């Protein structure tokens, strides 16, 4: 005698999806009873949840599918595709709306210097950092917190970012013994 099946077939999975499309507030135990009665599939709630998760049908996804299933909007969309006047926007039934896509507010950039004990200097600027702004941060904020070579906080590690390659910065750091 075998135990309960751990996976359900594609037809039963589609039935689960349709159930959630018609009623997004269906609980797993209700879905379990539906599969047992309508499809003759006895499955545990844990196996049902695992199967839905493997199929990519989380409760959030299923709820989104159900909420997007508005029959009136669907009818309007199909009518808009079939009627060139509506689809092209010449009819006033579906006026185009301008949404500010890709409109962003102010941007800020953050740079920080840290040691094994924590942050020693930070700076936030509006926009992006350029070489001059980065060199100013290192010279004004970081170098005063650093010491000559054999002491603590004497090594400055930078990655290979283009704004880190500056002769002025290298000269200042060498003069300070960093």
N, CA and C atoms as an extended XYZ file, in Angstrom:
534
Properties=species:S:1:pos:R:3:atomname:S:1:resname:S:1:resid:I:1 pbc="F F F"
N         0.857       -1.185        0.000 N   UNK     1
C         0.000        0.000        0.000 CA  UNK     1
C         0.889        1.230        0.000 C   UNK     1
N         0.626        2.103       -0.932 N   UNK     2
C         1.382        3.352       -1.011 CA  UNK     2
C         0.730        4.420       -0.150 C   UNK     2
N         1.538        5.408        0.225 N   UNK     3
C         1.005        6.536        0.971 CA  UNK     3
C         0.333        7.525        0.033 C   UNK     3
N        -0.006        8.669        0.565 N   UNK     4
C        -0.661        9.712       -0.236 CA  UNK     4
C         0.310       10.239       -1.279 C   UNK     4
N        -0.167       10.582       -2.447 N   UNK     5
C         0.739       11.127       -3.468 CA  UNK     5
C         1.306       12.471       -3.011 C   UNK     5
N         2.545       12.706       -3.372 N   UNK     6
C         3.193       13.950       -2.963 CA  UNK     6
C         3.126       15.014       -4.048 C   UNK     6
N         2.805       14.624       -5.250 N   UNK     7
C         2.693       15.561       -6.354 CA  UNK     7
C         1.339       15.391       -7.004 C   UNK     7
N         0.873       16.429       -7.617 N   UNK     8
C        -0.394       16.356       -8.340 CA  UNK     8
C        -0.130       16.611       -9.806 C   UNK     8
N        -1.012       16.128      -10.650 N   UNK     9
C        -0.837       16.274      -12.088 CA  UNK     9
C        -1.128       17.680      -12.573 C   UNK     9
N        -0.841       17.895      -13.848 N   UNK    10
C        -1.027       19.214      -14.443 CA  UNK    10
C        -2.489       19.640      -14.467 C   UNK    10
N        -3.411       18.696      -14.717 N   UNK    11
C        -4.829       19.055      -14.738 CA  UNK    11
C        -5.296       19.490      -13.361 C   UNK    11
N        -4.869       18.774      -12.330 N   UNK    12
C        -5.249       19.161      -10.973 CA  UNK    12
C        -4.586       20.476      -10.588 C   UNK    12
N        -3.360       20.706      -11.041 N   UNK    13
C        -2.681       21.968      -10.763 CA  UNK    13
C        -3.401       23.129      -11.447 C   UNK    13
N        -3.849       22.913      -12.671 N   UNK    14
C        -4.632       23.939      -13.367 CA  UNK    14
C        -5.955       24.178      -12.657 C   UNK    14
N        -6.562       23.104      -12.115 N   UNK    15
C        -7.801       23.254      -11.352 CA  UNK    15
C        -7.556       24.092      -10.094 C   UNK    15
N        -6.413       23.901       -9.465 N   UNK    16
C        -6.064       24.715       -8.291 CA  UNK    16
C        -5.927       26.180       -8.684 C   UNK    16
N        -5.264       26.415       -9.796 N   UNK    17
C        -5.076       27.789      -10.275 CA  UNK    17
C        -6.423       28.429      -10.607 C   UNK    17
N        -7.313       27.672      -11.248 N   UNK    18
C        -8.650       28.193      -11.575 CA  UNK    18
C        -9.461       28.463      -10.324 C   UNK    18
N        -9.301       27.611       -9.313 N   UNK    19
C       -10.007       27.816       -8.051 CA  UNK    19
C        -9.582       29.122       -7.412 C   UNK    19
N        -8.273       29.375       -7.403 N   UNK    20
C        -7.792       30.622       -6.840 CA  UNK    20
C        -8.181       31.816       -7.703 C   UNK    20
N        -8.298       31.620       -9.008 N   UNK    21
C        -8.698       32.721       -9.882 CA  UNK    21
C       -10.136       33.131       -9.611 C   UNK    21
N       -10.979       32.157       -9.292 N   UNK    22
C       -12.377       32.493       -9.019 CA  UNK    22
C       -12.607       32.930       -7.579 C   UNK    22
N       -11.795       32.421       -6.644 N   UNK    23
C       -11.945       32.793       -5.239 CA  UNK    23
C       -10.556       32.858       -4.621 C   UNK    23
N       -10.041       34.074       -4.487 N   UNK    24
C        -8.659       34.234       -4.030 CA  UNK    24
C        -8.487       33.978       -2.544 C   UNK    24
N        -9.571       33.847       -1.801 N   UNK    25
C        -9.478       33.621       -0.358 CA  UNK    25
C        -9.598       32.151        0.013 C   UNK    25
N        -9.328       31.267       -0.923 N   UNK    26
C        -9.403       29.833       -0.656 CA  UNK    26
C        -8.215       29.409        0.188 C   UNK    26
N        -8.494       28.668        1.266 N   UNK    27
C        -7.435       28.152        2.124 CA  UNK    27
C        -6.966       26.804        1.598 C   UNK    27
N        -5.785       26.385        2.064 N   UNK    28
C        -5.222       25.126        1.593 CA  UNK    28
C        -6.086       23.936        1.990 C   UNK    28
N        -6.704       23.974        3.180 N   UNK    29
C        -7.557       22.842        3.558 CA  UNK    29
C        -8.793       22.754        2.668 C   UNK    29
N        -9.321       23.895        2.226 N   UNK    30
C       -10.451       23.877        1.284 CA  UNK    30
C        -9.996       23.332       -0.067 C   UNK    30
N        -8.799       23.705       -0.500 N   UNK    31
C        -8.251       23.198       -1.750 CA  UNK    31
C        -7.972       21.701       -1.643 C   UNK    31
N        -7.540       21.265       -0.484 N   UNK    32
C        -7.302       19.849       -0.239 CA  UNK    32
C        -8.608       19.052       -0.396 C   UNK    32
N        -9.686       19.551        0.194 N   UNK    33
C       -10.985       18.871        0.059 CA  UNK    33
C       -11.469       18.901       -1.382 C   UNK    33
N       -11.260       20.012       -2.081 N   UNK    34
C       -11.671       20.120       -3.479 CA  UNK    34
C       -10.962       19.067       -4.330 C   UNK    34
N        -9.638       18.914       -4.125 N   UNK    35
C        -8.890       17.917       -4.886 CA  UNK    35
C        -9.328       16.503       -4.532 C   UNK    35
N        -9.649       16.268       -3.269 N   UNK    36
C       -10.082       14.929       -2.851 CA  UNK    36
C       -11.444       14.583       -3.426 C   UNK    36
N       -12.345       15.536       -3.451 N   UNK    37
C       -13.713       15.255       -3.906 CA  UNK    37
C       -13.820       15.293       -5.423 C   UNK    37
N       -13.330       16.337       -6.058 N   UNK    38
C       -13.511       16.528       -7.499 CA  UNK    38
C       -12.527       15.729       -8.346 C   UNK    38
N       -11.288       15.570       -7.863 N   UNK    39
C       -10.257       14.935       -8.677 CA  UNK    39
C        -9.760       13.611       -8.101 C   UNK    39
N       -10.332       13.195       -6.980 N   UNK    40
C        -9.970       11.937       -6.330 CA  UNK    40
C        -8.472       11.873       -6.031 C   UNK    40
N        -7.940       12.984       -5.499 N   UNK    41
C        -6.535       13.059       -5.136 CA  UNK    41
C        -6.440       13.341       -3.636 C   UNK    41
N        -6.141       12.313       -2.838 N   UNK    42
C        -5.917       12.582       -1.412 CA  UNK    42
C        -4.487       13.078       -1.216 C   UNK    42
N        -4.319       14.293       -0.787 N   UNK    43
C        -2.993       14.893       -0.625 CA  UNK    43
C        -2.972       15.668        0.677 C   UNK    43
N        -1.866       15.617        1.381 N   UNK    44
C        -1.754       16.355        2.639 CA  UNK    44
C        -1.566       17.842        2.341 C   UNK    44
N        -1.838       18.646        3.352 N   UNK    45
C        -1.698       20.092        3.172 CA  UNK    45
C        -0.243       20.460        2.940 C   UNK    45
N         0.680       19.809        3.648 N   UNK    46
C         2.098       20.107        3.451 CA  UNK    46
C         2.560       19.739        2.041 C   UNK    46
N         2.115       18.582        1.546 N   UNK    47
C         2.486       18.185        0.190 CA  UNK    47
C         1.849       19.114       -0.836 C   UNK    47
N         0.627       19.556       -0.571 N   UNK    48
C        -0.055       20.488       -1.474 CA  UNK    48
C         0.695       21.819       -1.520 C   UNK    48
N         1.090       22.306       -0.357 N   UNK    49
C         1.832       23.566       -0.311 CA  UNK    49
C         3.175       23.425       -1.015 C   UNK    49
N         3.873       22.309       -0.815 N   UNK    50
C         5.159       22.090       -1.485 CA  UNK    50
C         4.982       21.999       -2.993 C   UNK    50
N         3.919       21.335       -3.436 N   UNK    51
C         3.659       21.213       -4.876 CA  UNK    51
C         3.367       22.565       -5.493 C   UNK    51
N         2.546       23.377       -4.818 N   UNK    52
C         2.244       24.711       -5.335 CA  UNK    52
C         3.507       25.572       -5.358 C   UNK    52
N         4.345       25.423       -4.344 N   UNK    53
C         5.586       26.201       -4.308 CA  UNK    53
C         6.526       25.787       -5.432 C   UNK    53
N         6.620       24.473       -5.716 N   UNK    54
C         7.475       24.011       -6.813 CA  UNK    54
C         6.966       24.501       -8.162 C   UNK    54
N         5.670       24.670       -8.274 N   UNK    55
C         5.082       25.175       -9.515 CA  UNK    55
C         5.164       26.695       -9.597 C   UNK    55
N         5.686       27.342       -8.545 N   UNK    56
C         5.799       28.802       -8.550 CA  UNK    56
C         4.506       29.497       -8.207 C   UNK    56
N         3.578       28.784       -7.579 N   UNK    57
C         2.276       29.354       -7.246 CA  UNK    57
C         2.191       29.581       -5.736 C   UNK    57
N         2.854       30.619       -5.273 N   UNK    58
C         2.757       30.976       -3.858 CA  UNK    58
C         1.405       31.645       -3.623 C   UNK    58
N         1.048       31.821       -2.371 N   UNK    59
C        -0.240       32.456       -2.054 CA  UNK    59
C        -0.277       33.873       -2.614 C   UNK    59
N         0.848       34.558       -2.584 N   UNK    60
C         0.920       35.916       -3.113 CA  UNK    60
C         0.671       35.926       -4.624 C   UNK    60
N         1.298       34.991       -5.341 N   UNK    61
C         1.122       34.912       -6.800 CA  UNK    61
C        -0.309       34.544       -7.143 C   UNK    61
N        -0.868       33.572       -6.421 N   UNK    62
C        -2.244       33.164       -6.696 CA  UNK    62
C        -3.228       34.289       -6.403 C   UNK    62
N        -2.986       35.037       -5.345 N   UNK    63
C        -3.863       36.165       -5.030 CA  UNK    63
C        -3.754       37.245       -6.106 C   UNK    63
N        -2.541       37.457       -6.640 N   UNK    64
C        -2.350       38.443       -7.709 CA  UNK    64
C        -3.084       38.004       -8.975 C   UNK    64
N        -3.001       36.720       -9.306 N   UNK    65
C        -3.713       36.197      -10.479 CA  UNK    65
C        -5.211       36.423      -10.325 C   UNK    65
N        -5.720       36.149       -9.136 N   UNK    66
C        -7.153       36.304       -8.905 CA  UNK    66
C        -7.575       37.763       -8.955 C   UNK    66
N        -6.763       38.651       -8.405 N   UNK    67
C        -7.154       40.053       -8.391 CA  UNK    67
C        -7.101       40.677       -9.782 C   UNK    67
N        -6.254       40.142      -10.668 N   UNK    68
C        -6.154       40.682      -12.023 CA  UNK    68
C        -7.235       40.134      -12.948 C   UNK    68
N        -8.006       39.214      -12.469 N   UNK    69
C        -9.003       38.575      -13.318 CA  UNK    69
C       -10.331       39.321      -13.225 C   UNK    69
N       -10.377       40.509      -13.755 N   UNK    70
C       -11.587       41.313      -13.798 CA  UNK    70
C       -12.191       41.157      -15.191 C   UNK    70
N       -13.369       40.579      -15.260 N   UNK    71
C       -13.980       40.245      -16.542 CA  UNK    71
C       -14.286       41.495      -17.376 C   UNK    71
N       -14.706       42.585      -16.739 N   UNK    72
C       -15.022       43.808      -17.483 CA  UNK    72
C       -13.758       44.396      -18.113 C   UNK    72
N       -12.666       44.432      -17.355 N   UNK    73
C       -11.416       44.934      -17.920 CA  UNK    73
C       -10.925       44.038      -19.052 C   UNK    73
N       -11.110       42.759      -18.898 N   UNK    74
C       -10.708       41.815      -19.940 CA  UNK    74
C       -11.527       42.037      -21.213 C   UNK    74
N       -12.833       42.231      -21.072 N   UNK    75
C       -13.701       42.504      -22.220 CA  UNK    75
C       -13.289       43.802      -22.909 C   UNK    75
N       -13.014       44.836      -22.116 N   UNK    76
C       -12.579       46.110      -22.690 CA  UNK    76
C       -11.259       45.956      -23.443 C   UNK    76
N       -10.348       45.166      -22.899 N   UNK    77
C        -9.060       44.953      -23.555 CA  UNK    77
C        -9.237       44.231      -24.890 C   UNK    77
N       -10.030       43.180      -24.896 N   UNK    78
C       -10.252       42.425      -26.139 CA  UNK    78
C       -10.959       43.296      -27.169 C   UNK    78
N       -11.900       44.110      -26.722 N   UNK    79
C       -12.583       45.023      -27.642 CA  UNK    79
C       -11.587       46.051      -28.182 C   UNK    79
N       -10.683       46.507      -27.341 N   UNK    80
C        -9.676       47.472      -27.779 CA  UNK    80
C        -8.726       46.888      -28.805 C   UNK    80
N        -8.420       45.608      -28.692 N   UNK    81
C        -7.529       44.971      -29.663 CA  UNK    81
C        -8.238       44.760      -30.990 C   UNK    81
N        -9.498       44.373      -30.924 N   UNK    82
C       -10.224       44.066      -32.162 CA  UNK    82
C       -10.719       45.311      -32.879 C   UNK    82
N       -10.953       46.395      -32.179 N   UNK    83
C       -11.434       47.627      -32.799 CA  UNK    83
C       -10.258       48.586      -32.962 C   UNK    83
N        -9.799       48.830      -34.201 N   UNK    84
C        -8.611       49.660      -34.408 CA  UNK    84
C        -8.779       51.093      -33.916 C   UNK    84
N       -10.010       51.607      -33.916 N   UNK    85
C       -10.213       52.982      -33.445 CA  UNK    85
C        -9.890       53.085      -31.951 C   UNK    85
N       -10.314       52.076      -31.193 N   UNK    86
C       -10.075       52.105      -29.749 CA  UNK    86
C        -8.612       51.818      -29.459 C   UNK    86
N        -8.041       50.853      -30.168 N   UNK    87
C        -6.659       50.455      -29.918 CA  UNK    87
C        -5.684       51.571      -30.258 C   UNK    87
N        -5.978       52.335      -31.305 N   UNK    88
C        -5.069       53.402      -31.704 CA  UNK    88
C        -5.218       54.639      -30.841 C   UNK    88
N        -6.250       54.668      -29.999 N   UNK    89
C        -6.439       55.811      -29.121 CA  UNK    89
C        -7.260       56.909      -29.747 C   UNK    89
N        -7.857       56.677      -30.936 N   UNK    90
C        -8.652       57.718      -31.570 CA  UNK    90
C       -10.035       57.815      -30.939 C   UNK    90
N       -10.537       56.753      -30.368 N   UNK    91
C       -11.819       56.807      -29.687 CA  UNK    91
C       -11.607       57.359      -28.287 C   UNK    91
N       -12.577       58.084      -27.779 N   UNK    92
C       -12.408       58.707      -26.466 CA  UNK    92
C       -12.815       57.773      -25.334 C   UNK    92
N       -13.192       56.514      -25.649 N   UNK    93
C       -13.596       55.591      -24.598 CA  UNK    93
C       -12.418       55.195      -23.718 C   UNK    93
N       -11.238       55.047      -24.305 N   UNK    94
C       -10.044       54.677      -23.553 CA  UNK    94
C        -8.965       55.726      -23.780 C   UNK    94
N        -9.067       56.884      -23.138 N   UNK    95
C        -8.027       57.891      -23.354 CA  UNK    95
C        -6.705       57.437      -22.740 C   UNK    95
N        -5.625       57.803      -23.396 N   UNK    96
C        -4.298       57.437      -22.905 CA  UNK    96
C        -3.959       58.268      -21.680 C   UNK    96
N        -3.349       57.629      -20.719 N   UNK    97
C        -2.916       58.336      -19.520 CA  UNK    97
C        -1.401       58.430      -19.543 C   UNK    97
N        -0.890       59.583      -19.201 N   UNK    98
C         0.541       59.776      -19.140 CA  UNK    98
C         0.985       59.532      -17.711 C   UNK    98
N         1.782       58.527      -17.542 N   UNK    99
C         2.330       58.207      -16.228 CA  UNK    99
C         3.797       58.587      -16.262 C   UNK    99
N         4.244       59.225      -15.239 N   UNK   100
C         5.634       59.681      -15.182 CA  UNK   100
C         6.600       58.521      -15.018 C   UNK   100
N         6.741       57.722      -16.056 N   UNK   101
C         7.658       56.587      -15.978 CA  UNK   101
C         9.091       57.080      -16.014 C   UNK   101
N         9.928       56.477      -15.234 N   UNK   102
C        11.351       56.778      -15.158 CA  UNK   102
C        11.630       58.209      -14.708 C   UNK   102
N        10.678       58.817      -14.024 N   UNK   103
C        10.920       60.130      -13.453 CA  UNK   103
C        11.382       59.895      -12.027 C   UNK   103
N        12.578       60.317      -11.747 N   UNK   104
C        13.142       60.076      -10.430 CA  UNK   104
C        13.350       61.390       -9.708 C   UNK   104
N        13.401       61.295       -8.434 N   UNK   105
C        13.703       62.459       -7.622 CA  UNK   105
C        15.199       62.678       -7.556 C   UNK   105
N        15.624       63.299       -6.507 N   UNK   106
C        17.044       63.555       -6.334 CA  UNK   106
C        17.760       62.252       -6.009 C   UNK   106
N        18.965       62.137       -6.483 N   UNK   107
C        19.804       60.978       -6.190 CA  UNK   107
C        20.905       61.398       -5.222 C   UNK   107
N        21.229       60.467       -4.344 N   UNK   108
C        22.296       60.712       -3.387 CA  UNK   108
C        23.303       59.574       -3.471 C   UNK   108
N        24.560       59.901       -3.249 N   UNK   109
C        25.611       58.900       -3.205 CA  UNK   109
C        26.268       58.953       -1.837 C   UNK   109
N        26.660       57.794       -1.360 N   UNK   110
C        27.270       57.677       -0.041 CA  UNK   110
C        28.632       57.038       -0.193 C   UNK   110
N        29.606       57.571        0.527 N   UNK   111
C        30.925       56.951        0.593 CA  UNK   111
C        31.290       56.868        2.074 C   UNK   111
N        31.946       55.775        2.438 N   UNK   112
C        32.304       55.575        3.837 CA  UNK   112
C        33.685       54.947        3.920 C   UNK   112
N        34.406       55.286        4.974 N   UNK   113
C        35.686       54.659        5.276 CA  UNK   113
C        35.514       53.952        6.613 C   UNK   113
N        35.984       52.710        6.670 N   UNK   114
C        35.797       51.959        7.900 CA  UNK   114
C        37.075       51.250        8.303 C   UNK   114
N        37.183       51.015        9.580 N   UNK   115
C        38.297       50.249       10.122 CA  UNK   115
C        37.712       49.002       10.772 C   UNK   115
N        38.556       48.218       11.404 N   UNK   116
C        38.068       47.017       12.080 CA  UNK   116
C        37.194       47.379       13.274 C   UNK   116
N        37.277       48.594       13.741 N   UNK   117
C        36.473       49.048       14.890 CA  UNK   117
C        35.173       49.721       14.470 C   UNK   117
N        34.984       49.970       13.191 N   UNK   118
C        33.760       50.611       12.714 CA  UNK   118
C        34.066       51.707       11.709 C   UNK   118
N        33.050       52.525       11.414 N   UNK   119
C        33.215       53.606       10.449 CA  UNK   119
C        34.037       54.734       11.063 C   UNK   119
N        34.946       55.279       10.245 N   UNK   120
C        35.736       56.417       10.727 CA  UNK   120
C        35.349       57.701       10.007 C   UNK   120
N        34.724       57.584        8.832 N   UNK   121
C        34.292       58.777        8.107 CA  UNK   121
C        33.210       58.395        7.097 C   UNK   121
N        32.241       59.268        6.931 N   UNK   122
C        31.189       59.067        5.925 CA  UNK   122
C        30.867       60.409        5.292 C   UNK   122
N        30.347       60.349        4.088 N   UNK   123
C        29.895       61.573        3.411 CA  UNK   123
C        28.805       61.210        2.419 C   UNK   123
N        27.780       62.060        2.366 N   UNK   124
C        26.678       61.898        1.421 CA  UNK   124
C        26.651       63.137        0.549 C   UNK   124
N        26.560       62.928       -0.763 N   UNK   125
C        26.463       64.055       -1.689 CA  UNK   125
C        25.260       63.840       -2.597 C   UNK   125
N        24.732       64.936       -3.063 N   UNK   126
C        23.645       64.854       -4.032 CA  UNK   126
C        24.256       64.571       -5.396 C   UNK   126
N        23.703       63.606       -6.101 N   UNK   127
C        24.252       63.211       -7.392 CA  UNK   127
C        25.290       62.122       -7.218 C   UNK   127
N        26.233       62.072       -8.136 N   UNK   128
C        27.270       61.041       -8.106 CA  UNK   128
C        28.601       61.630       -7.683 C   UNK   128
N        29.473       60.753       -7.201 N   UNK   129
C        30.826       61.169       -6.851 CA  UNK   129
C        31.672       61.253       -8.110 C   UNK   129
N        32.501       62.280       -8.163 N   UNK   130
C        33.521       62.353       -9.200 CA  UNK   130
C        34.883       62.287       -8.498 C   UNK   130
N        35.934       62.320       -9.257 N   UNK   131
C        37.268       62.177       -8.679 CA  UNK   131
C        37.573       63.292       -7.695 C   UNK   131
N        37.218       64.515       -8.038 N   UNK   132
C        37.521       65.647       -7.160 CA  UNK   132
C        36.790       65.517       -5.824 C   UNK   132
N        35.534       65.139       -5.867 N   UNK   133
C        34.747       64.979       -4.639 CA  UNK   133
C        35.294       63.834       -3.787 C   UNK   133
N        35.704       62.736       -4.423 N   UNK   134
C        36.246       61.598       -3.691 CA  UNK   134
C        37.587       61.952       -3.048 C   UNK   134
N        38.473       62.621       -3.796 N   UNK   135
C        39.772       63.027       -3.260 CA  UNK   135
C        39.570       63.971       -2.084 C   UNK   135
N        38.623       64.904       -2.194 N   UNK   136
C        38.318       65.816       -1.105 CA  UNK   136
C        37.862       65.047        0.135 C   UNK   136
N        37.031       64.019       -0.035 N   UNK   137
C        36.573       63.203        1.089 CA  UNK   137
C        37.752       62.512        1.766 C   UNK   137
N        38.640       61.930        0.977 N   UNK   138
C        39.780       61.215        1.547 CA  UNK   138
C        40.701       62.186        2.300 C   UNK   138
N        41.002       63.313        1.674 N   UNK   139
C        41.947       64.260        2.282 CA  UNK   139
C        41.343       64.948        3.508 C   UNK   139
N        40.086       65.376        3.417 N   UNK   140
C        39.463       66.145        4.503 CA  UNK   140
C        38.951       65.274        5.648 C   UNK   140
N        38.389       64.088        5.331 N   UNK   141
C        37.717       63.302        6.360 CA  UNK   141
C        38.479       62.055        6.798 C   UNK   141
N        39.169       61.396        5.882 N   UNK   142
C        39.789       60.112        6.204 CA  UNK   142
C        41.217       60.280        6.705 C   UNK   142
N        42.027       61.047        6.007 N   UNK   143
C        43.443       61.176        6.367 CA  UNK   143
C        43.639       61.689        7.801 C   UNK   143
N        42.843       62.642        8.298 N   UNK   144
C        43.035       63.055        9.698 CA  UNK   144
C        42.772       61.931       10.710 C   UNK   144
N        42.009       60.916       10.339 N   UNK   145
C        41.723       59.796       11.234 CA  UNK   145
C        42.788       58.706       11.156 C   UNK   145
N        43.703       58.823       10.194 N   UNK   146
C        44.692       57.769        9.973 CA  UNK   146
C        46.025       58.133       10.607 C   UNK   146
N        46.897       57.112       10.717 N   UNK   147
C        48.213       57.278       11.341 CA  UNK   147
C        49.297       56.881       10.349 C   UNK   147
N        50.558       57.128       10.728 N   UNK   148
C        51.685       56.722        9.889 CA  UNK   148
C        51.784       55.202        9.875 C   UNK   148
N        52.565       54.652        8.944 N   UNK   149
C        52.477       53.235        8.596 CA  UNK   149
C        52.500       52.190        9.709 C   UNK   149
N        53.434       52.072       10.551 N   UNK   150
C        53.365       50.870       11.390 CA  UNK   150
C        52.239       50.896       12.423 C   UNK   150
N        51.594       52.015       12.640 N   UNK   151
C        50.568       52.127       13.675 CA  UNK   151
C        49.213       51.627       13.168 C   UNK   151
N        48.213       51.625       14.087 N   UNK   152
C        46.839       51.258       13.709 CA  UNK   152
C        46.282       52.283       12.737 C   UNK   152
N        45.330       51.835       11.928 N   UNK   153
C        44.673       52.676       10.921 CA  UNK   153
C        45.693       53.395       10.054 C   UNK   153
N        46.649       52.622        9.510 N   UNK   154
C        47.678       53.218        8.668 CA  UNK   154
C        47.610       52.722        7.230 C   UNK   154
N        46.720       51.755        6.927 N   UNK   155
C        46.618       51.206        5.581 CA  UNK   155
C        45.249       51.559        5.015 C   UNK   155
N        45.254       52.110        3.835 N   UNK   156
C        44.012       52.470        3.150 CA  UNK   156
C        43.846       51.536        1.959 C   UNK   156
N        42.744       50.796        1.921 N   UNK   157
C        42.489       49.845        0.840 CA  UNK   157
C        41.372       50.407       -0.027 C   UNK   157
N        41.643       50.532       -1.327 N   UNK   158
C        40.662       51.013       -2.301 CA  UNK   158
C        40.485       49.942       -3.365 C   UNK   158
N        39.283       49.841       -3.915 N   UNK   159
C        39.099       48.893       -5.011 CA  UNK   159
C        39.534       49.549       -6.319 C   UNK   159
N        39.215       48.949       -7.428 N   UNK   160
C        39.731       49.407       -8.714 CA  UNK   160
C        38.784       50.386       -9.413 C   UNK   160
N        38.034       51.154       -8.640 N   UNK   161
C        37.125       52.142       -9.222 CA  UNK   161
C        37.941       53.244       -9.906 C   UNK   161
N        37.426       53.774      -10.983 N   UNK   162
C        38.169       54.754      -11.778 CA  UNK   162
C        38.495       56.011      -10.971 C   UNK   162
N        37.603       56.441      -10.082 N   UNK   163
C        37.870       57.679       -9.335 CA  UNK   163
C        38.956       57.477       -8.278 C   UNK   163
N        39.366       56.235       -8.015 N   UNK   164
C        40.443       55.975       -7.059 CA  UNK   164
C        41.820       56.147       -7.694 C   UNK   164
N        41.889       56.193       -9.008 N   UNK   165
C        43.169       56.326       -9.714 CA  UNK   165
C        43.472       57.807       -9.926 C   UNK   165
N        44.111       58.403       -8.959 N   UNK   166
C        44.404       59.836       -9.056 CA  UNK   166
C        45.802       60.069       -8.489 C   UNK   166
N        46.633       60.700       -9.268 N   UNK   167
C        48.008       60.970       -8.835 CA  UNK   167
C        48.030       61.874       -7.607 C   UNK   167
N        47.158       62.866       -7.549 N   UNK   168
C        47.114       63.782       -6.407 CA  UNK   168
C        46.829       63.018       -5.121 C   UNK   168
N        45.877       62.115       -5.181 N   UNK   169
C        45.530       61.320       -4.001 CA  UNK   169
C        46.707       60.444       -3.578 C   UNK   169
N        47.371       59.825       -4.527 N   UNK   170
C        48.527       58.982       -4.204 CA  UNK   170
C        49.635       59.811       -3.579 C   UNK   170
N        49.893       61.007       -4.116 N   UNK   171
C        50.944       61.864       -3.562 CA  UNK   171
C        50.625       62.301       -2.142 C   UNK   171
N        49.383       62.696       -1.877 N   UNK   172
C        48.987       63.139       -0.546 CA  UNK   172
C        49.089       62.006        0.447 C   UNK   172
N        48.641       60.818        0.081 N   UNK   173
C        48.697       59.671        0.978 CA  UNK   173
C        50.136       59.253        1.266 C   UNK   173
N        50.986       59.295        0.253 N   UNK   174
C        52.409       58.976        0.475 CA  UNK   174
C        53.071       60.005        1.375 C   UNK   174
N        52.729       61.275        1.204 N   UNK   175
C        53.313       62.346        2.047 CA  UNK   175
C        52.872       62.182        3.493 C   UNK   175
N        51.689       61.685        3.731 N   UNK   176
C        51.187       61.488        5.088 CA  UNK   176
C        51.689       60.187        5.708 C   UNK   176
N        52.309       59.333        4.917 N   UNK   177
C        52.816       58.059        5.426 CA  UNK   177
C        51.757       56.973        5.495 C   UNK   177
N        50.663       57.178        4.786 N   UNK   178
C        49.565       56.184        4.772 CA  UNK   178
C        49.836       55.192        3.673 C   UNK   178
